[in-house]
XYZ file of C-alpha atoms in Angstrom:
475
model
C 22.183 -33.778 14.337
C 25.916 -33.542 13.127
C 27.501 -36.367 13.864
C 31.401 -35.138 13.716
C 34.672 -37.001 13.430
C 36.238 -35.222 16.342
C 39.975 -37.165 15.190
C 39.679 -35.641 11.817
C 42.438 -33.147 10.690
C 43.381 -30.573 7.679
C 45.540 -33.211 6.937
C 42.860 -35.982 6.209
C 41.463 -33.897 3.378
C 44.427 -33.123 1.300
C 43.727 -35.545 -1.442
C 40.103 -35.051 -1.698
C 41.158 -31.182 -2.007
C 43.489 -31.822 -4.691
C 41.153 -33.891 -6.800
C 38.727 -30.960 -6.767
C 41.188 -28.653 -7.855
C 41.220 -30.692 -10.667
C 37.554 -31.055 -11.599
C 37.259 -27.542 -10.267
C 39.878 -26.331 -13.955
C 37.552 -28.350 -16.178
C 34.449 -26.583 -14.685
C 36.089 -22.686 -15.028
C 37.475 -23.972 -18.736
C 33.827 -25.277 -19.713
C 32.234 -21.843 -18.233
C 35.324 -19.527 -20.043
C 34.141 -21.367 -23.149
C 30.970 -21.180 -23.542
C 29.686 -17.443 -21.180
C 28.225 -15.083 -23.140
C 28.907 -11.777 -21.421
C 25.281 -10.579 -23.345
C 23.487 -13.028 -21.381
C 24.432 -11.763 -17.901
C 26.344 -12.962 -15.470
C 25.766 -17.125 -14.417
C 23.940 -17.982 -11.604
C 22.943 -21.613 -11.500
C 23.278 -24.536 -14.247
C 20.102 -25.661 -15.460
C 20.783 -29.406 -17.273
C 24.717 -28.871 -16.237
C 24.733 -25.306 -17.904
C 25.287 -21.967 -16.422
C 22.350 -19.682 -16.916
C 21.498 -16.089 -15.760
C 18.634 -15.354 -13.606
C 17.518 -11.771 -13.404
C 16.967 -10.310 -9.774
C 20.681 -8.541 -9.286
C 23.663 -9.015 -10.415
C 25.168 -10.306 -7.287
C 27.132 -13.559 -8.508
C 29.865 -12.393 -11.491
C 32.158 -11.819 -8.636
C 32.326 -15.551 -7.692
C 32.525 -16.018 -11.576
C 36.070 -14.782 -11.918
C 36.972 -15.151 -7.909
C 36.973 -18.848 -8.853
C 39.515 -18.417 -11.287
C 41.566 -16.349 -9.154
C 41.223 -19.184 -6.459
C 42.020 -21.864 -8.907
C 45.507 -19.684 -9.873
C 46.010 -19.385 -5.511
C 45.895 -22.548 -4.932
C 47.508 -24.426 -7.607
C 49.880 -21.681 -9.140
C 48.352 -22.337 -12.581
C 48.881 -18.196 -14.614
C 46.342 -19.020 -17.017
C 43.474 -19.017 -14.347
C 45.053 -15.582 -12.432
C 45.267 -14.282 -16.137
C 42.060 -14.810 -16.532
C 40.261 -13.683 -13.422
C 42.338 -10.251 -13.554
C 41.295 -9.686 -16.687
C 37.871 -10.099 -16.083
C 37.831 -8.038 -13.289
C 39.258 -5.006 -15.173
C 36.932 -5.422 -18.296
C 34.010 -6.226 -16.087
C 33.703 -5.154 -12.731
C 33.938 -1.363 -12.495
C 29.929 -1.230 -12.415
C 29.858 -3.542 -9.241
C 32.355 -1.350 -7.815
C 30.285 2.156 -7.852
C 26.622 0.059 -7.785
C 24.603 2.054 -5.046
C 21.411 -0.172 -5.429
C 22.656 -3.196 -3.523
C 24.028 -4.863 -0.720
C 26.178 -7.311 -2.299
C 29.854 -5.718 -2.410
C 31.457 -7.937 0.104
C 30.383 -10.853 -2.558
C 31.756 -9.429 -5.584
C 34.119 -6.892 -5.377
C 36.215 -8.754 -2.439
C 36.193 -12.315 -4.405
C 37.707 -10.139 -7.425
C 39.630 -6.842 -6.160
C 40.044 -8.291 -2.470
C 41.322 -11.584 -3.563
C 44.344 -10.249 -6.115
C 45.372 -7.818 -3.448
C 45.344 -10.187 -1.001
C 47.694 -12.565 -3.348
C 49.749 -9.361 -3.759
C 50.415 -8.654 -0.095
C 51.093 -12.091 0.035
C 53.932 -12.203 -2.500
C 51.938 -14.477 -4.522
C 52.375 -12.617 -7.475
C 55.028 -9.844 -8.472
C 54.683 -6.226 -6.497
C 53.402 -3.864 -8.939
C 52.526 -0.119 -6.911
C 50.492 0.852 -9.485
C 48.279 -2.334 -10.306
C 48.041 -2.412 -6.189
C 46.775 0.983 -6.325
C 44.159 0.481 -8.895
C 42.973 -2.577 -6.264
C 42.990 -0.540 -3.371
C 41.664 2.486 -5.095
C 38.603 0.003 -5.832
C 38.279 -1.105 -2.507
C 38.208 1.984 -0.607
C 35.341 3.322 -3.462
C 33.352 -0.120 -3.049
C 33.432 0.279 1.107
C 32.343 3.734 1.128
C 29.547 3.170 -1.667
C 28.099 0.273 0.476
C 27.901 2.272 3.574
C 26.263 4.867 1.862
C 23.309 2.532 1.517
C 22.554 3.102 5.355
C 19.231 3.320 7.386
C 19.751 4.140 11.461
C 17.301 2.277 13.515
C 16.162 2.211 17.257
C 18.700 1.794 19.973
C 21.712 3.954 17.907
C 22.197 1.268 15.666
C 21.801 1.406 11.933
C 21.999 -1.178 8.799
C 23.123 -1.321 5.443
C 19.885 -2.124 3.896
C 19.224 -4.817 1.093
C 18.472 -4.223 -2.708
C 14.591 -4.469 -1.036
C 14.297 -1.273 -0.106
C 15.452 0.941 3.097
C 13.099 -1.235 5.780
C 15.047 -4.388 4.754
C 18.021 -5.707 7.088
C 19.522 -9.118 5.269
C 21.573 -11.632 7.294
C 23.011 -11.673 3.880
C 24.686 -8.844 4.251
C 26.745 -9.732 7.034
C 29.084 -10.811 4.883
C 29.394 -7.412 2.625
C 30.995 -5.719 5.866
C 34.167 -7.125 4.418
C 33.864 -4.130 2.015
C 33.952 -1.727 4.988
C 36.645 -3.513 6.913
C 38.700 -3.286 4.458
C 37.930 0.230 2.794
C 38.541 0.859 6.731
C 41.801 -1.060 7.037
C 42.906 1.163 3.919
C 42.439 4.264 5.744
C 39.103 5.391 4.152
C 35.932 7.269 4.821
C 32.955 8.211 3.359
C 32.427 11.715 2.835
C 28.793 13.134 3.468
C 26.808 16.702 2.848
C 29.017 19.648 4.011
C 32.335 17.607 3.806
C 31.421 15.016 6.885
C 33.441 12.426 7.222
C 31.244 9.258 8.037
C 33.591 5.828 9.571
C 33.483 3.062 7.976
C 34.362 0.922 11.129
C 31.426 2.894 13.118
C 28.816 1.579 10.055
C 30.389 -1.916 10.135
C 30.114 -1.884 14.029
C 26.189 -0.788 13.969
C 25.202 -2.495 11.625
C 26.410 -5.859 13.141
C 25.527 -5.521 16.282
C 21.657 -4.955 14.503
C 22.103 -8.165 12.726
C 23.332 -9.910 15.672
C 20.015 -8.144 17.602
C 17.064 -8.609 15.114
C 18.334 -11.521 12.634
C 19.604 -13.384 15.254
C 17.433 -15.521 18.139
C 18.568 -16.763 21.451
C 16.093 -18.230 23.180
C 14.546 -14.952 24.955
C 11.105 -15.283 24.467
C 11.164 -12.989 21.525
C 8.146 -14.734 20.056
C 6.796 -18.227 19.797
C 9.657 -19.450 17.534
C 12.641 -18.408 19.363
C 14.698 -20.723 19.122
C 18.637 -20.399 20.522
C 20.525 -19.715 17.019
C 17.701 -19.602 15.011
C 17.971 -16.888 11.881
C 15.195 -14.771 10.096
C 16.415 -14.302 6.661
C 15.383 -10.547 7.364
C 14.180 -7.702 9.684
C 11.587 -5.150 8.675
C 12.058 -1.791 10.303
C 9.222 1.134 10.161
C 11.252 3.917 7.728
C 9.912 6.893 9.861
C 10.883 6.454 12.794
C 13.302 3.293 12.722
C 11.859 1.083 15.045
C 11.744 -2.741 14.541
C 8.731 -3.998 13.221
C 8.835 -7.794 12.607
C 10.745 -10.854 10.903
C 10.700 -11.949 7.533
C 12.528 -13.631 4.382
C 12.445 -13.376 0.512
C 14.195 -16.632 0.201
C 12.955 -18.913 3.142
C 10.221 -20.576 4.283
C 8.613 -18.661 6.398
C 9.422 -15.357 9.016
C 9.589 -17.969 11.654
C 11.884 -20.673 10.142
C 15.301 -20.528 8.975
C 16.306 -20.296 5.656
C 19.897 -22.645 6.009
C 22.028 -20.125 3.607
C 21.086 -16.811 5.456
C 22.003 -19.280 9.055
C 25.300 -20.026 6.855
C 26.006 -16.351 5.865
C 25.935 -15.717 9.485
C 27.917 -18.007 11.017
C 30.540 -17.156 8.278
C 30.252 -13.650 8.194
C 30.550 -13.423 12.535
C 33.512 -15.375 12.153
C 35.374 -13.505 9.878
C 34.268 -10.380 11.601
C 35.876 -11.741 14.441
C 39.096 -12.286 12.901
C 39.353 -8.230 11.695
C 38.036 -7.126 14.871
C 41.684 -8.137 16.022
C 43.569 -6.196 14.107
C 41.984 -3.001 14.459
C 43.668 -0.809 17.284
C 41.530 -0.324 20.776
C 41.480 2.998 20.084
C 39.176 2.834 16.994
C 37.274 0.708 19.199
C 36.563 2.642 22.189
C 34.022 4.810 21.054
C 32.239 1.916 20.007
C 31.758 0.222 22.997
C 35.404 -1.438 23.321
C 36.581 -4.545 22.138
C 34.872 -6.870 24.759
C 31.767 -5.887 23.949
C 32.331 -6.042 20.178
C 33.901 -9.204 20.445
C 31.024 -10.501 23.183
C 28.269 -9.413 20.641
C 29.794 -11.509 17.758
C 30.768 -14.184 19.424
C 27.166 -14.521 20.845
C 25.663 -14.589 17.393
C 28.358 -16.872 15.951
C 28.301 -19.885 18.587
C 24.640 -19.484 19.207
C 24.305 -19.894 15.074
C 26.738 -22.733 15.027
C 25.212 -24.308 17.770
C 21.764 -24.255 15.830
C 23.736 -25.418 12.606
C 25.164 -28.715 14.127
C 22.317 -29.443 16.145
C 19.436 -29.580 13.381
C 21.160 -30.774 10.465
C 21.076 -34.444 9.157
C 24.016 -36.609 10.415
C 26.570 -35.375 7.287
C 25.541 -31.751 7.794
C 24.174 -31.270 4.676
C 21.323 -28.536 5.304
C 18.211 -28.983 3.427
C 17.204 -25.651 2.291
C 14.716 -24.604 5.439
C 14.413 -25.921 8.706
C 10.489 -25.196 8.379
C 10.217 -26.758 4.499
C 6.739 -28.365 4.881
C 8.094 -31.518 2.594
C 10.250 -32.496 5.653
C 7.620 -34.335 7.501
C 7.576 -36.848 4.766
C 11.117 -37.529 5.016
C 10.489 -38.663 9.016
C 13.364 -38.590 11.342
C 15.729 -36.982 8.644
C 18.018 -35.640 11.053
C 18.872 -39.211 12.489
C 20.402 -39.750 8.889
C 22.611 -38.504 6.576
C 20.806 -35.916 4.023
C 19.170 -37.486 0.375
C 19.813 -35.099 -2.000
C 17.110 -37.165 -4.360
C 14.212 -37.758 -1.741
C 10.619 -36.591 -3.080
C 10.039 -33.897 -0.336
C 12.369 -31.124 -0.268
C 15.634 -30.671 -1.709
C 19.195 -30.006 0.410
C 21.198 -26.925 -0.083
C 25.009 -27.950 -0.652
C 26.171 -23.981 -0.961
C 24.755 -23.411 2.571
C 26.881 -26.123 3.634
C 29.669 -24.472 1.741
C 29.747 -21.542 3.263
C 28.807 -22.801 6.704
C 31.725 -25.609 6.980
C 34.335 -22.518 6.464
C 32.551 -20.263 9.150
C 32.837 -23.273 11.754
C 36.177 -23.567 11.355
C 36.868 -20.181 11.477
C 35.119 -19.562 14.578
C 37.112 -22.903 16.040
C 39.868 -21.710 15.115
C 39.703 -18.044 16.649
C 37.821 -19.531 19.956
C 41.509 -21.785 20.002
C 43.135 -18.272 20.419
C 41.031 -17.976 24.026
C 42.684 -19.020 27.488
C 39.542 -20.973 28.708
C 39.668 -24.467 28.777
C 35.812 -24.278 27.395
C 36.136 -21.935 24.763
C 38.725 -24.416 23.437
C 36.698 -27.124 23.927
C 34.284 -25.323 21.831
C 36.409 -24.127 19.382
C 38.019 -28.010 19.011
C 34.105 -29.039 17.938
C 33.363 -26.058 15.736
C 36.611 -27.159 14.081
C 35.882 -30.786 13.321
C 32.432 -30.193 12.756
C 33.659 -27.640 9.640
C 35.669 -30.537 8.730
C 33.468 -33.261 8.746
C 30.822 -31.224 6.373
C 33.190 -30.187 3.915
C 34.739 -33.889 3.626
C 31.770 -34.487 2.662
C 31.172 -31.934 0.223
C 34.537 -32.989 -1.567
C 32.800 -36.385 -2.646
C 30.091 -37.571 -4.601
C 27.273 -36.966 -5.140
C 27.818 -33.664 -4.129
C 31.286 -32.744 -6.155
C 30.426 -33.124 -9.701
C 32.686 -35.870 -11.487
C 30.060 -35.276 -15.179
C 32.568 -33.651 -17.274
C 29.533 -32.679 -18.836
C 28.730 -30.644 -16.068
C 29.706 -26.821 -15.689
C 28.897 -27.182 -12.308
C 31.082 -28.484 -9.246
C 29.374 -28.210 -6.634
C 25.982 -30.057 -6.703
C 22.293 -30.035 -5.166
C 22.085 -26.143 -4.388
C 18.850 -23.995 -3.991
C 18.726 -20.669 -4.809
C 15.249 -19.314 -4.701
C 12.415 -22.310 -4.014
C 9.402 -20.097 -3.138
C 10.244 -18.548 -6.593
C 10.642 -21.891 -8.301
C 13.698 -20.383 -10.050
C 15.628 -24.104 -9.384
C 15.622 -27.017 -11.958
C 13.487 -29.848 -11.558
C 14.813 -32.675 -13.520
C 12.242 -34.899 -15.855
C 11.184 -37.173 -13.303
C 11.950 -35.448 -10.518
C 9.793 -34.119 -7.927
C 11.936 -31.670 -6.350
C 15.206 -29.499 -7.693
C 18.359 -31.655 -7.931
C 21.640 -32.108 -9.594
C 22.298 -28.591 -10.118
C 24.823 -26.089 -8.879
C 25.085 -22.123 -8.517
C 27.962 -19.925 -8.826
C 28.145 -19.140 -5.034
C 28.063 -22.728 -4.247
C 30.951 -23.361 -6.565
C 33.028 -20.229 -5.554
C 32.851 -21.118 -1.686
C 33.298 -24.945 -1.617
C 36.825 -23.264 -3.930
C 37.576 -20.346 -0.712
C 36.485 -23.430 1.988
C 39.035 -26.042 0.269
C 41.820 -23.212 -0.225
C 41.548 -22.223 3.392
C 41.811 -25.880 4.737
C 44.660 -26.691 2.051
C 46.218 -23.863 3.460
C 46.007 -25.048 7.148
C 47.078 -28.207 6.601
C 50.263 -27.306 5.213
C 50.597 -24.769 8.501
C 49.135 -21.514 6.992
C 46.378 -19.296 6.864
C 45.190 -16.782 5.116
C 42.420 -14.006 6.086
C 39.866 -11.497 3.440
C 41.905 -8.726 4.508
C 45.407 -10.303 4.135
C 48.004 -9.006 5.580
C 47.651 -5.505 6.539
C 48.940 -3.138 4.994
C 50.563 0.627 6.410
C 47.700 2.677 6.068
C 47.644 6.005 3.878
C 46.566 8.396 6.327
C 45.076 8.154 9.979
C 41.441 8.537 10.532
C 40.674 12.089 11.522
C 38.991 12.875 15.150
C 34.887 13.900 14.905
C 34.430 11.210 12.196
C 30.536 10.671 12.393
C 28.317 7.026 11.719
């Protein structure tokens, strides 16, 4: 179990932050050397070097949102130089892709991020450059609610690159794509000019996550477990009925895969935070805010809950709760996680991407007047705290100039066997992945930005929209 520092503070992690940022510009300068763009777009390092690894091409986003997080938070051109460059010569594919489910992961770390920076006055106001962002925003929402399956009980899912009976927890976190394609006044247009809402998809689609991917303790089978996640749902295609659990990544159907709990947890939050600004209007077909907000908030805290309460003592996830190896390590969770054991290796990027989601959720449970929820949120917050302090030292920050990498001990697929094993080693270790490396980058910005009294959001701040959403719009 988490063991968290409930005195700890933004504050406490300033330095640690900083030094990152530093070893963070020698890892994008090393990468911007040596990438090949012939080779495909990095994925993890394999001895300290980024390689590709065919399955889709989900992680070129991260690539240059790094160096357009580097430029954010320590005002260095050369990195925003770079990333907007690369995101003009590069990205346009990702942008009209209609094969996967990964939009909110690479179009919003490139397109998302230096609008956001714009609306923040973080660079100059240029209309037209603005334009060109928002123009690929609104054409990357619609596109990845296009990709949509309806299911039992009037819900519906943007389905994964596996095929249309496939519901990812992933993909959680590519609603951002719709919010914001919403936020901007968008729709998708169907057969005989039909305009299909964005927000409706978005809506559906997690409120089926939060349903099917999501466990809380109901008796839904002999693994459910409060806040336990199934990497994915399988739904019959004819007639859209719920079929069963399973995962491409995890374990097993019936453990939980620690990224797809941290993609979650993340994802909820954040979801959270745009549910706010969208008028009550929008949401009243839709069930109303408070049962919007009472469905994500049920899937976040029961996720978070599950998160602190079966990690190791440092919060450092090893990569399935179920990973057979663990019985050899003993009582692991009464310690904190070994990265180098001989049984099954941690997963540093889950912990990435969780820590920011727990903090998140703390921090918009803070918002609540009820002396619980704040309670709760106070935890949630420290506990997000505590793991990424911990991410922001060895041996999980690289300090091997050597290394491309900067984050370090991530798993990307170990049923596949994709991960390094180092000569010697018995399991995957010393490695990183681009996802690992972008979010520790977005978790560190986001607390450096807190600590200094500020905050910042995927949506930034919102903008006047072009036109209002007409009435009769469909899902």
């Amino acid at each position: 179990m988490l063991q968290i520092d409930d005195a700890i503070t933004p504050s406490d992690l300033v330095e640690p932050i900083e030094r990152m940022w530093t070893r963070s510009a020698e890892c994008l300068d090393a990468l911007e050397r040596d990438w090949k763009p012939a080779d495909g777009s990095p994925v993890f390092t394999v001895e300290g070097r980024y390689t590709s690894q065919g399955w889709t091409e989900w992680t070129q986003g991260f690539q240059f949102g790094s160096a357009i997080l580097q430029f954010d938070a320590t005002g260095d051109e050369r990195f925003l130089e770079q990333g907007r460059a690369a995101t003009v010569k590069y990205m346009a594919p990702h942008v009209s892709h209609t094969g996967v489910h990964d939009h909110g992961f690479n179009n919003i770390s490139t397109y998302g991020n230096l609008r956001r920076l714009m609306l923040e006055g973080r660079i100059p106001h240029n209309q037209a450059e603005l334009d060109f962002y928002e123009l690929a925003l609104k054409i990357s929402g619609a596109v990845q609610a296009r990709r949509w399956r309806p299911c039992e009980n009037d819900l519906g899912y943007i389905y994964s690159f596996n095929g249309p009976h496939s519901l990812f927890s992933d993909t959680i976190r590519s609603l951002r794509s719709l919010a914001i394609a919403h936020q901007l006044g968008h729709k998708l247009m169907g057969e005989g000019d039909c305009a299909i809402s964005l927000l409706t998809r978005l809506i559906k689609h997690a409120k089926a996550t939060a349903k099917y991917n999501v466990y809380y303790g109901e008796g839904r089978d002999t693994y459910d477990f409060p806040g336990r996640v199934a990497h994915e749902s399988i739904f019959n295609t004819v007639n859209g009925v719920y079929r069963c659990p399973s995962t491409q990544q995890g374990y097993s159907a019936f453990t939980t895969w620690t990224r797809g709990l941290a993609w979650i947890i993340l994802g909820y939050a954040e979801q959270l935070e745009f549910l706010k600004t969208v008028p009550n209007s929008e949401k009243s077909g839709l069930g109303g805010h408070s049962e919007i907000e009472a469905f994500m908030l049920r899937a976040a805290c029961a996720t978070c809950d599950f998160y602190i309460g079966n990690m190791p003592t440092d919060g450092i996830p090893y990569w399935d709760t179920g990973a057979p190896g663990l019985a050899g390590l003993g009582l692991y969770m009464t310690r904190p996680a070994d990265p180098f054991n001989n049984h099954e290796p941690v997963d540093s990027s889950a912990a990435a991407i969780a820590c920011q989601g727990l903090i998140r959720l703390g921090r918009y449970l803070r918002t609540k007047p009820d002396d619980k929820l704040l309670r709760i949120g106070d935890t949630y917050i420290s506990a997000g705290l505590t793991v990424l302090r911990k991410l922001l030292h060895e041996p999980y920050l690289s300090s091997d100039p050597r290394h491309q990498g900067l984050l370090l001990h991530s798993i990307y697929h170990r049923p596949n066997g994709w991960d390094h094993v180092p000569e010697g080693r018995a399991i995957p270790c010393g490695e990183a992945c681009m996802w690992g490396d972008y979010h520790l980058r977005e978790a560190a910005l986001y607390v450096g930005r807190l600590a200094d009294d500020k905050d910042y959001t995927f949506f930034g701040p919102k903008p006047e929209p072009e036109f209002k959403l007409a009435k009769g719009m469909t899902d």
